[in-house]
Structures are given as C-alpha cells and as structure tokens.
Tab-separated table of C-alpha atoms and ligand atoms in Angstrom:
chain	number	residue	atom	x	y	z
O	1	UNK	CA	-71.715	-43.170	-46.659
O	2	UNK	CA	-73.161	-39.484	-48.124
O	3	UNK	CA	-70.859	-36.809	-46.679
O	4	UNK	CA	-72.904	-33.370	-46.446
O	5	UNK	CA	-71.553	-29.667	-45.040
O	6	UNK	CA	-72.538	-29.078	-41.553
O	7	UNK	CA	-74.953	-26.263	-41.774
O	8	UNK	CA	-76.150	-23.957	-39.116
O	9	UNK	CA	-78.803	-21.968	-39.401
O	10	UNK	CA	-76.966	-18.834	-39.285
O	11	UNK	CA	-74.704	-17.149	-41.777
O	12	UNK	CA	-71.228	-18.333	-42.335
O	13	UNK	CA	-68.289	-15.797	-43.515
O	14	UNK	CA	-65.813	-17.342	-45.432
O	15	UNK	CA	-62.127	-15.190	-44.394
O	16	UNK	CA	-58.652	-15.081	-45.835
O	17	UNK	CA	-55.661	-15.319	-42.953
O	18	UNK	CA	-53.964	-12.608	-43.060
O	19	UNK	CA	-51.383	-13.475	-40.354
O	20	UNK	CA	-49.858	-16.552	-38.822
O	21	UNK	CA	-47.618	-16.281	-35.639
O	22	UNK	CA	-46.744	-18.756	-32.679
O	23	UNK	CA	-47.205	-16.056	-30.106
O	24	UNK	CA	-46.085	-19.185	-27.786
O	25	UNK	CA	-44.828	-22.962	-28.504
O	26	UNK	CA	-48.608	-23.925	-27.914
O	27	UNK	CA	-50.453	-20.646	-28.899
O	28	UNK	CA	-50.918	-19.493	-32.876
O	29	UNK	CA	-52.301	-15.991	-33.627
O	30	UNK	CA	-53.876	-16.126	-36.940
O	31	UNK	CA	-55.707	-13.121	-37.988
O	32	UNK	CA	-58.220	-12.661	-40.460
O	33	UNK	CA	-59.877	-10.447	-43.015
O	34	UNK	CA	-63.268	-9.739	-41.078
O	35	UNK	CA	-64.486	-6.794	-42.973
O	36	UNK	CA	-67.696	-8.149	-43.740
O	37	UNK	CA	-68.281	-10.099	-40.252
O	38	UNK	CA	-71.426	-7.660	-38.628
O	39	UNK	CA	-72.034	-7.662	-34.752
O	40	UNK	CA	-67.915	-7.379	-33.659
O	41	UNK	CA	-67.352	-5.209	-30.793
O	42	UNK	CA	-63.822	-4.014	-29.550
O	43	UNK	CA	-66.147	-2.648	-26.315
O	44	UNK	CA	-67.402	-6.110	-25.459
O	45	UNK	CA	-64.259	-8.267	-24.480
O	46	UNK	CA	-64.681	-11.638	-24.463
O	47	UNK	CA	-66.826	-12.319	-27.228
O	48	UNK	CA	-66.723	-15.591	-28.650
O	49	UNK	CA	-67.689	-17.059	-32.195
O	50	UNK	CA	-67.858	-20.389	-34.291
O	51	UNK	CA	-64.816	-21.478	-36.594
O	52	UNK	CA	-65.408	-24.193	-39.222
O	53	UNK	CA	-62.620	-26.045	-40.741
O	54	UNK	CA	-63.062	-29.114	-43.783
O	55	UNK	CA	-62.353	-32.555	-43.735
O	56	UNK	CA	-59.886	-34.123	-46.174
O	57	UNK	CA	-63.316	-34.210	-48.930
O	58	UNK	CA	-63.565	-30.548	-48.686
O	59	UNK	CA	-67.064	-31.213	-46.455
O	60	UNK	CA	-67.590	-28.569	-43.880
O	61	UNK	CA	-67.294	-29.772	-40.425
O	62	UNK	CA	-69.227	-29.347	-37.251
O	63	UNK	CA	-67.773	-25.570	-35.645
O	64	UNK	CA	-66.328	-25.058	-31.968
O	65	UNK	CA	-66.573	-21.567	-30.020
O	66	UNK	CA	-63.100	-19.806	-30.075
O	67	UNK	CA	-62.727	-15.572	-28.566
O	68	UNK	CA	-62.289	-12.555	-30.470
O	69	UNK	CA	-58.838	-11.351	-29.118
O	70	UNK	CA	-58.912	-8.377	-30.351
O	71	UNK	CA	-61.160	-6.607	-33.669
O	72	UNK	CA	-59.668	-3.511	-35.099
O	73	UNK	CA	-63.144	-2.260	-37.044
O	74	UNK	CA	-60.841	0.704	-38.720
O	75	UNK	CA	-58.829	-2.237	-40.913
O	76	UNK	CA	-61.169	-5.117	-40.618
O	77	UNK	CA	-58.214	-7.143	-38.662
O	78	UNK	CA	-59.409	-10.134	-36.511
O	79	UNK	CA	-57.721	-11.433	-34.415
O	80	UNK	CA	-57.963	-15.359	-32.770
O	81	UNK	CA	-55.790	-17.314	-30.762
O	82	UNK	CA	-55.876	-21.204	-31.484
O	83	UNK	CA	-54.383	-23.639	-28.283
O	84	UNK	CA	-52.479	-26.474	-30.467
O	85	UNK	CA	-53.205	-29.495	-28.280
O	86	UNK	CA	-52.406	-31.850	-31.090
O	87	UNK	CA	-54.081	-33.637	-34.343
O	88	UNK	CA	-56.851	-34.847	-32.591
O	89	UNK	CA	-59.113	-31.948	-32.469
O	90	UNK	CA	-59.892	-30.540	-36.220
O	91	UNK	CA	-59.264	-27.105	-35.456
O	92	UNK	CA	-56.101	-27.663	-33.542
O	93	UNK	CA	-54.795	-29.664	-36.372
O	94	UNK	CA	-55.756	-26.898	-39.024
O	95	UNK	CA	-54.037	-23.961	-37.164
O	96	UNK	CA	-51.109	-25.672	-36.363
O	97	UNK	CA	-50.989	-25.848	-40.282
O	98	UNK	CA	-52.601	-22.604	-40.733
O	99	UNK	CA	-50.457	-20.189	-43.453
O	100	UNK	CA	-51.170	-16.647	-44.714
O	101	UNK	CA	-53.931	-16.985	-47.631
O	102	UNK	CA	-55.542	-20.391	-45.783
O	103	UNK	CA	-59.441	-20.051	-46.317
O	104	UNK	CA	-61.366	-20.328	-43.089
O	105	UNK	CA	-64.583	-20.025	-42.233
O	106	UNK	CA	-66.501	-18.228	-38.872
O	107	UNK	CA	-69.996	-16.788	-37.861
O	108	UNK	CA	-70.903	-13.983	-36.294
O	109	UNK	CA	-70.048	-13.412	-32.354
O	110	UNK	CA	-72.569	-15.032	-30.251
O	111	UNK	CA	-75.204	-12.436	-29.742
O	112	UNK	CA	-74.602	-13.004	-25.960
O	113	UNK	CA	-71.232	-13.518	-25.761
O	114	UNK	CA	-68.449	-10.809	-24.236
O	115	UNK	CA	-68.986	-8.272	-21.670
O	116	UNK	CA	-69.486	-4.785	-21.162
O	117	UNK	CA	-67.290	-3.145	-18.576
O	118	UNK	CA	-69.292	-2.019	-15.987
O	119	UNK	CA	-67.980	1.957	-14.312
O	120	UNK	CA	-69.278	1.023	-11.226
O	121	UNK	CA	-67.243	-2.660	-10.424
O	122	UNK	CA	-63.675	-1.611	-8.651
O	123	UNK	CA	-62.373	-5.958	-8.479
O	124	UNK	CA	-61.762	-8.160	-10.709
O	125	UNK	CA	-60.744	-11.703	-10.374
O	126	UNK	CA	-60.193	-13.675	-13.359
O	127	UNK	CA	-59.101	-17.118	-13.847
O	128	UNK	CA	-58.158	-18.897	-17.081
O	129	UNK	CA	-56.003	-21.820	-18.725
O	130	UNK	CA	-54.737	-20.929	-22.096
O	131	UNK	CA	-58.612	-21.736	-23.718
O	132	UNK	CA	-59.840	-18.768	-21.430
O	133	UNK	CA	-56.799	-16.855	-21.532
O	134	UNK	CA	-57.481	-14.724	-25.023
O	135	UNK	CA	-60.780	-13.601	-23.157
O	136	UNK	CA	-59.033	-13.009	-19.814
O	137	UNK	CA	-56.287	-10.476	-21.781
O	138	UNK	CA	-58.931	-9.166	-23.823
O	139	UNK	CA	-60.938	-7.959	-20.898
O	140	UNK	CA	-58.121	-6.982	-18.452
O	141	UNK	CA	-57.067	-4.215	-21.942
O	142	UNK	CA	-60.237	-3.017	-21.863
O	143	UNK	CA	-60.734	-1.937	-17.894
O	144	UNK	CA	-60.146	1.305	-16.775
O	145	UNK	CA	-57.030	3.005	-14.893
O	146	UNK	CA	-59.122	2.709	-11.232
O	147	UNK	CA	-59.891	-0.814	-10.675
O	148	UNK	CA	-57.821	-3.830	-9.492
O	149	UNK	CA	-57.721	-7.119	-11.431
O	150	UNK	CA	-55.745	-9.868	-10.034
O	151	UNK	CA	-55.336	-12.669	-12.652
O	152	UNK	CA	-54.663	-16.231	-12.800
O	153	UNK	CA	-53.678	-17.646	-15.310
O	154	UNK	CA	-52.589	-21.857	-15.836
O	155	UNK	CA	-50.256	-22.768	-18.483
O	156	UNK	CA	-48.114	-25.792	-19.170
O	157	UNK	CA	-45.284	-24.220	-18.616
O	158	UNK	CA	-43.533	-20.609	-18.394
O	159	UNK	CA	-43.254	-21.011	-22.155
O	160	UNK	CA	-46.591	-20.365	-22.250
O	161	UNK	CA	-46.323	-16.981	-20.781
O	162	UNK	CA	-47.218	-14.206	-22.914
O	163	UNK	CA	-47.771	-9.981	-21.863
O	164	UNK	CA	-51.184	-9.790	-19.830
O	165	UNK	CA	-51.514	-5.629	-19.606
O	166	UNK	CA	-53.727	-3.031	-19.887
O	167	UNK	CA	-54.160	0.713	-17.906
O	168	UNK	CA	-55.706	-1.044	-14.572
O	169	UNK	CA	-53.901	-2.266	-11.806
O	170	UNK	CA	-53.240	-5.478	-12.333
O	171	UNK	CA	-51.620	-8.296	-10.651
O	172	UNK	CA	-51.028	-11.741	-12.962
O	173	UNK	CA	-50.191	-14.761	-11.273
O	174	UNK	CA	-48.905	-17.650	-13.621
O	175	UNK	CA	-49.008	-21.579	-12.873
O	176	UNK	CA	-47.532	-24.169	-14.118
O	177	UNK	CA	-48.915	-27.129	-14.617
O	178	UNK	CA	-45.337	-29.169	-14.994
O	179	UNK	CA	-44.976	-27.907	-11.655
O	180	UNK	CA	-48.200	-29.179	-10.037
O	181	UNK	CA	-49.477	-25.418	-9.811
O	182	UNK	CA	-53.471	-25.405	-10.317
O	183	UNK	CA	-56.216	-22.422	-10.752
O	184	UNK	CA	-58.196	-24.509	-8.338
O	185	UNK	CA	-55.950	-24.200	-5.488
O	186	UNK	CA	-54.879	-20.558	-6.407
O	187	UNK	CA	-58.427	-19.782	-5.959
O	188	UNK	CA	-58.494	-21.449	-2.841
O	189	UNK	CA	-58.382	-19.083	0.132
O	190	UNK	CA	-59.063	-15.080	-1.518
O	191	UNK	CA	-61.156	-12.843	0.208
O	192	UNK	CA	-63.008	-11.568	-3.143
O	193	UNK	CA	-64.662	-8.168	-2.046
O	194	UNK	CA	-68.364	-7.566	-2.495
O	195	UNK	CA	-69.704	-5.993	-5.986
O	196	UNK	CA	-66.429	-7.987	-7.337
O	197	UNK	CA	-66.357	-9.343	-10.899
O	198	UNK	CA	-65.568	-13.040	-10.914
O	199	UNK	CA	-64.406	-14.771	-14.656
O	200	UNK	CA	-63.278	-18.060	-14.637
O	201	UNK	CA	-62.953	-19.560	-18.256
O	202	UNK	CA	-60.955	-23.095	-18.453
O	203	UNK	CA	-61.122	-26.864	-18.681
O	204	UNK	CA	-65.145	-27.878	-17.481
O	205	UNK	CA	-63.809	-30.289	-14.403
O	206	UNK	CA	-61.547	-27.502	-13.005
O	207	UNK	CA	-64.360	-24.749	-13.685
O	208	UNK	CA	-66.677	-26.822	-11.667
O	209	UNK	CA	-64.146	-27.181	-9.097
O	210	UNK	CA	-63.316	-23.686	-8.034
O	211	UNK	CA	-67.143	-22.539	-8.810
O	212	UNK	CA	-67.863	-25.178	-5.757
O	213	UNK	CA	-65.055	-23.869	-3.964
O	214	UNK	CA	-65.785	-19.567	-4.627
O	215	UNK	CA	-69.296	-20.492	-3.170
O	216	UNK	CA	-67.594	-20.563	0.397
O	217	UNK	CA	-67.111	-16.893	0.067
O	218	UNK	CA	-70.134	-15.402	1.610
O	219	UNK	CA	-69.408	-12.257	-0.621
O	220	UNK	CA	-70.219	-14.103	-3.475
O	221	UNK	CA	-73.828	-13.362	-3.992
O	222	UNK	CA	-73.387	-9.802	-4.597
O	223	UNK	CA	-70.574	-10.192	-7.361
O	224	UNK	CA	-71.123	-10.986	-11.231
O	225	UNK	CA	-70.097	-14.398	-11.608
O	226	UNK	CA	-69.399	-15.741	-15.035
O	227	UNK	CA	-67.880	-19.194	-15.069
O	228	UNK	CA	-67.424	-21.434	-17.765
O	229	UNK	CA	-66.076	-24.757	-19.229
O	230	UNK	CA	-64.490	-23.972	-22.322
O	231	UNK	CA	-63.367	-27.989	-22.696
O	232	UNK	CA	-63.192	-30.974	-21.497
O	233	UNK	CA	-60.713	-33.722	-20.806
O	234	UNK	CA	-61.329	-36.821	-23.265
O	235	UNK	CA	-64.682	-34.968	-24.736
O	236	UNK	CA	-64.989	-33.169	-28.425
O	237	UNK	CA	-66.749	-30.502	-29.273
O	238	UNK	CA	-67.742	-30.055	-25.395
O	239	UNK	CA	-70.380	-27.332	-24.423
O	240	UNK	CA	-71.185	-26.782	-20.444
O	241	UNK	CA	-74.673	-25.931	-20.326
O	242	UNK	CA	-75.969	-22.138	-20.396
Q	1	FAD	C1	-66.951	-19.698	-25.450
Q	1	FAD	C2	-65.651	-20.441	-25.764
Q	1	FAD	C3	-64.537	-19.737	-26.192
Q	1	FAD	C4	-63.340	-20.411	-26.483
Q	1	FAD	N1	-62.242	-19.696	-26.892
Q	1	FAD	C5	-61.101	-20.350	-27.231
Q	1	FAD	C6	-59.951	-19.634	-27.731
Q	1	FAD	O1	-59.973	-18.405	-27.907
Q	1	FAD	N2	-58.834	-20.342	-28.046
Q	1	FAD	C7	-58.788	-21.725	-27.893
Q	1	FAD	O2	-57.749	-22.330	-28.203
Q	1	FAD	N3	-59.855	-22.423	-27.429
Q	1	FAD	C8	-61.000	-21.777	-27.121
Q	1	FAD	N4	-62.087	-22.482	-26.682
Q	1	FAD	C9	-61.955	-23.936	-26.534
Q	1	FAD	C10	-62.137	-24.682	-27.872
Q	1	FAD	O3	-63.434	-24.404	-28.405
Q	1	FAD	C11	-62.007	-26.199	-27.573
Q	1	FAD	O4	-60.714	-26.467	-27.096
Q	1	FAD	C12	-62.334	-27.069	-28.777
Q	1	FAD	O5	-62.695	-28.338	-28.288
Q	1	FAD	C13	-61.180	-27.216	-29.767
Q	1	FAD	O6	-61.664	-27.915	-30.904
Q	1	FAD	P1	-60.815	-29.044	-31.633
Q	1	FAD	O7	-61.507	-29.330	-32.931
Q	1	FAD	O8	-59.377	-28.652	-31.694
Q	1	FAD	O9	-60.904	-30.307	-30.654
Q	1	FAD	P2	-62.188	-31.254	-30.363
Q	1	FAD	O10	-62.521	-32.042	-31.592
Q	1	FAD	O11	-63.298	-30.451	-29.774
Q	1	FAD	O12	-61.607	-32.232	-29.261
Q	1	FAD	C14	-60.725	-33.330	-29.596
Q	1	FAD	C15	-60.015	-33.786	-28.325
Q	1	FAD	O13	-59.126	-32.748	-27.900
Q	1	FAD	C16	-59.359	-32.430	-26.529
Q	1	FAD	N5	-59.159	-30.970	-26.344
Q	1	FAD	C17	-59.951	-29.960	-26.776
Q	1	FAD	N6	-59.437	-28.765	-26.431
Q	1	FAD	C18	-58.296	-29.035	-25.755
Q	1	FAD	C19	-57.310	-28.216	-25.140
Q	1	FAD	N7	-57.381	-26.860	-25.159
Q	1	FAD	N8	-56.263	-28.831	-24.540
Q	1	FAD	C20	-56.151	-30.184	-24.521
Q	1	FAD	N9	-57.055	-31.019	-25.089
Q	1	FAD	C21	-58.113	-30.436	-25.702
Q	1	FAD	C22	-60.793	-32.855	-26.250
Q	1	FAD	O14	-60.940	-33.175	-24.886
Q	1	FAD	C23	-60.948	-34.079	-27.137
Q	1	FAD	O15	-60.463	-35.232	-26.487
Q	1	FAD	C24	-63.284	-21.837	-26.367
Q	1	FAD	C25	-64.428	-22.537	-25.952
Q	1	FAD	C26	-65.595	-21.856	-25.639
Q	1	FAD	C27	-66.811	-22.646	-25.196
C-alpha cells in the first residue's frame, strides 16, 4: 500500500518543544516555539488548533483539535496541554514520549475558535473533563475582577487536580470519577441566572447529556451557550457537528 502525508489545505508550522512537564500523572505541558504561528490571541481564551504527529514511516498523520493554554506573543511561548489516555490515540502516544527538541507540527487557531470576554456578562458556568479543562482555565484567567464563575471540573481522580485561578470570583468544584462523581449530575439542579455564560467542553455522550438537561432551565434562552464534545468513548478522531 502507497503511504502519502495527510495534507490540509491550510498551512502547517513545523515547531521545536521547548518544554516538557507532567503538570499531573495524566496531563503533559509541552510548549512550543510558535513565533511564526499568525492568528494567536492571548484575548481570545479557548482557542483551539490542529496538531499532527508521524507514523513510524515518517508519513504525516491525520491532525486532532487540541487548546491554546496559554500564548505569550512577547517570547513566542505556546503553550498545550496533552490528556495521556494511553497508546491508542497517536497524539496521546507521542506526548507521553514528547522531550525538549521533539519536532511537532500545528496550524493556525481555528479562525472561529476561542472567545472574547464579553464586559457586559456578570455568570459564568463552565463545565469540563480534563479535554475541556485547558480551555475552562484559560478563560476563567482571562475574566475580570466583577463577575462570578463557578466551575466544574471532572477528573479521574484528585491527582488530576491542578490551580484553576484568575482575578474573578470563582468557585471550582472537582469530581472524581473513581468516586462515581459526574459533570452531568453536578449540573443537575443550578439556577443559572439570565444573560449567564454557559461552557461545557468534555466527552460528546456527557456533553449531550447535561445540554438536554440545562434546557430545563427556562433562563437558558437568554444566556450564550457554547457546548461541545471534545471526544468520544470508543471513537477516533471524533468531531460533534458545528
Ligand atoms: C476543539 C477541541 C479542543 C480540544 N482540546 C484538547 C486539549 O487541549 N487537550 C486534550 O488532551 N484534548 C483536547 N481535545 C480532545 C482531543 O482532540 C481528543 O482527545 C483526540 O481524540 C486525541 O487524539 P488521539 O490521537 O490521542 O486519539 P484518537 O486517535 O482520536 O482516539 C483513539 C482512541 O482514544 C479514545 N480517546 C480519545 N481521547 C480520549 C481521552 N481524552 N480520554 C480517553 N480516551 C480518549 C478515543 O475514544 C479512541 O477510542 C480537544 C478536542 C476538541 C474538539
């Protein structure tokens, strides 16, 4: 069988890690030399981008979306966090390798990816596993001193836990999975105020779940909503639709 590189029809950066750290037993940090990466933006949190890794023939393979955690545009330093849920998945198995001078390759953010914080929203409630969670703390450092987040986040266990902080008042609830605590039942039961913000980034079933359940709350309609599978159980490469 021919082997070709995956090619998308947009440009691809080839970047040099600069740094390699197990921030948790299951989360690697590996930042990257993004200098010549156009279109990141420290003031839109949650941006999101495509890494490539190679196969074992040096053939590029096909990307997946991972988030910006945090750009510093005066050095050029970007940083991603990588879940290592085992050798199965290709990037998984290449940053739980990953070293300092590893060659990787990533596009530009997705042109409609991240958000900009919006003055006039006072609530936030966002809801993540540890796919969603590098958006989730990216967004909670960017808001303001005056407005409330309360955030949920779903780990394995509380080695998982990592500092969630920023100026605005925030409130972080973990759960643990080993312990049968779920972001669908945590979201269960809130009284989410009008004009609220609503993020909920984590594994497709569970999104669906509490999106069914949030549309109980009859303030619902007149708060931004962004929800989002960000995997799924038993399915590469998955993508919930737009
Ligand atoms: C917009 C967006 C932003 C994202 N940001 C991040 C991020 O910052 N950090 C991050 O780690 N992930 C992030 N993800 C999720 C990541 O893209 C997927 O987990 C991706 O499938 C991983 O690719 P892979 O090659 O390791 O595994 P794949 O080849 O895609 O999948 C192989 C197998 O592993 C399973 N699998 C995939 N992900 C997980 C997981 N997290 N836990 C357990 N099993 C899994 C699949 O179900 C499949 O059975 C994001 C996804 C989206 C859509």
């Amino acid at each position: 069988m021919n082997k070709a590189d995956v090619n998308p029809p947009y440009d691809i950066f080839s970047v040099t890690v600069k740094k390699a750290i197990l921030i948790t037993p299951f989360l690697k940090r590996i930042s990257v030399d993004a200098r010549e990466v156009s279109g990141l933006r420290p003031d839109l949190p949650g941006q999101y981008l495509k890494v490539f890794v190679r196969d074992a023939d040096g053939f590029r393979q096909p990307g997946r979306a991972y988030t910006v955690r945090r750009f510093n545009p005066g050095t050029g330093e970007l940083e991603l966090d990588f879940v290592l849920h085992g050798d199965e998945g290709n990037i998984s198995r290449w940053a739980s390798r990953a070293e300092i001078g590893d060659k990787l390759e990533i596009s530009r953010p997705n042109t409609r990816s991240g958000i900009s914080i919006d003055p006039e929203i006072r609530n936030y409630f966002l809801f993540a596993d540890e796919t969603g969670l590098p958006a989730v703390a990216a967004i909670v450092e960017a808001l303001p001193a005056a407005v409330e987040a309360r955030v949920f986040i779903e780990i394995a266990n509380a080695k998982e836990m990592q500092p969630v902080k920023g100026e605005a008042a925030i409130s972080v609830r973990w759960l643990c999975r080993e312990l049968g605590e779920r972001l669908v039942d945590a979201a269960k039961d809130l009284s989410i105020p009008s004009g609220s913000l609503v993020w909920v980034t984590a594994e497709s079933g569970q999104v669906s779940a509490i999106r069914t359940g949030l549309k109980k709350q009859k303030s619902l309609g007149t708060c931004a909503v962004h929800a989002s599978g960000y995997w799924k159980k038993g399915v590469a490469d998955h993508r919930d639709p737009d």
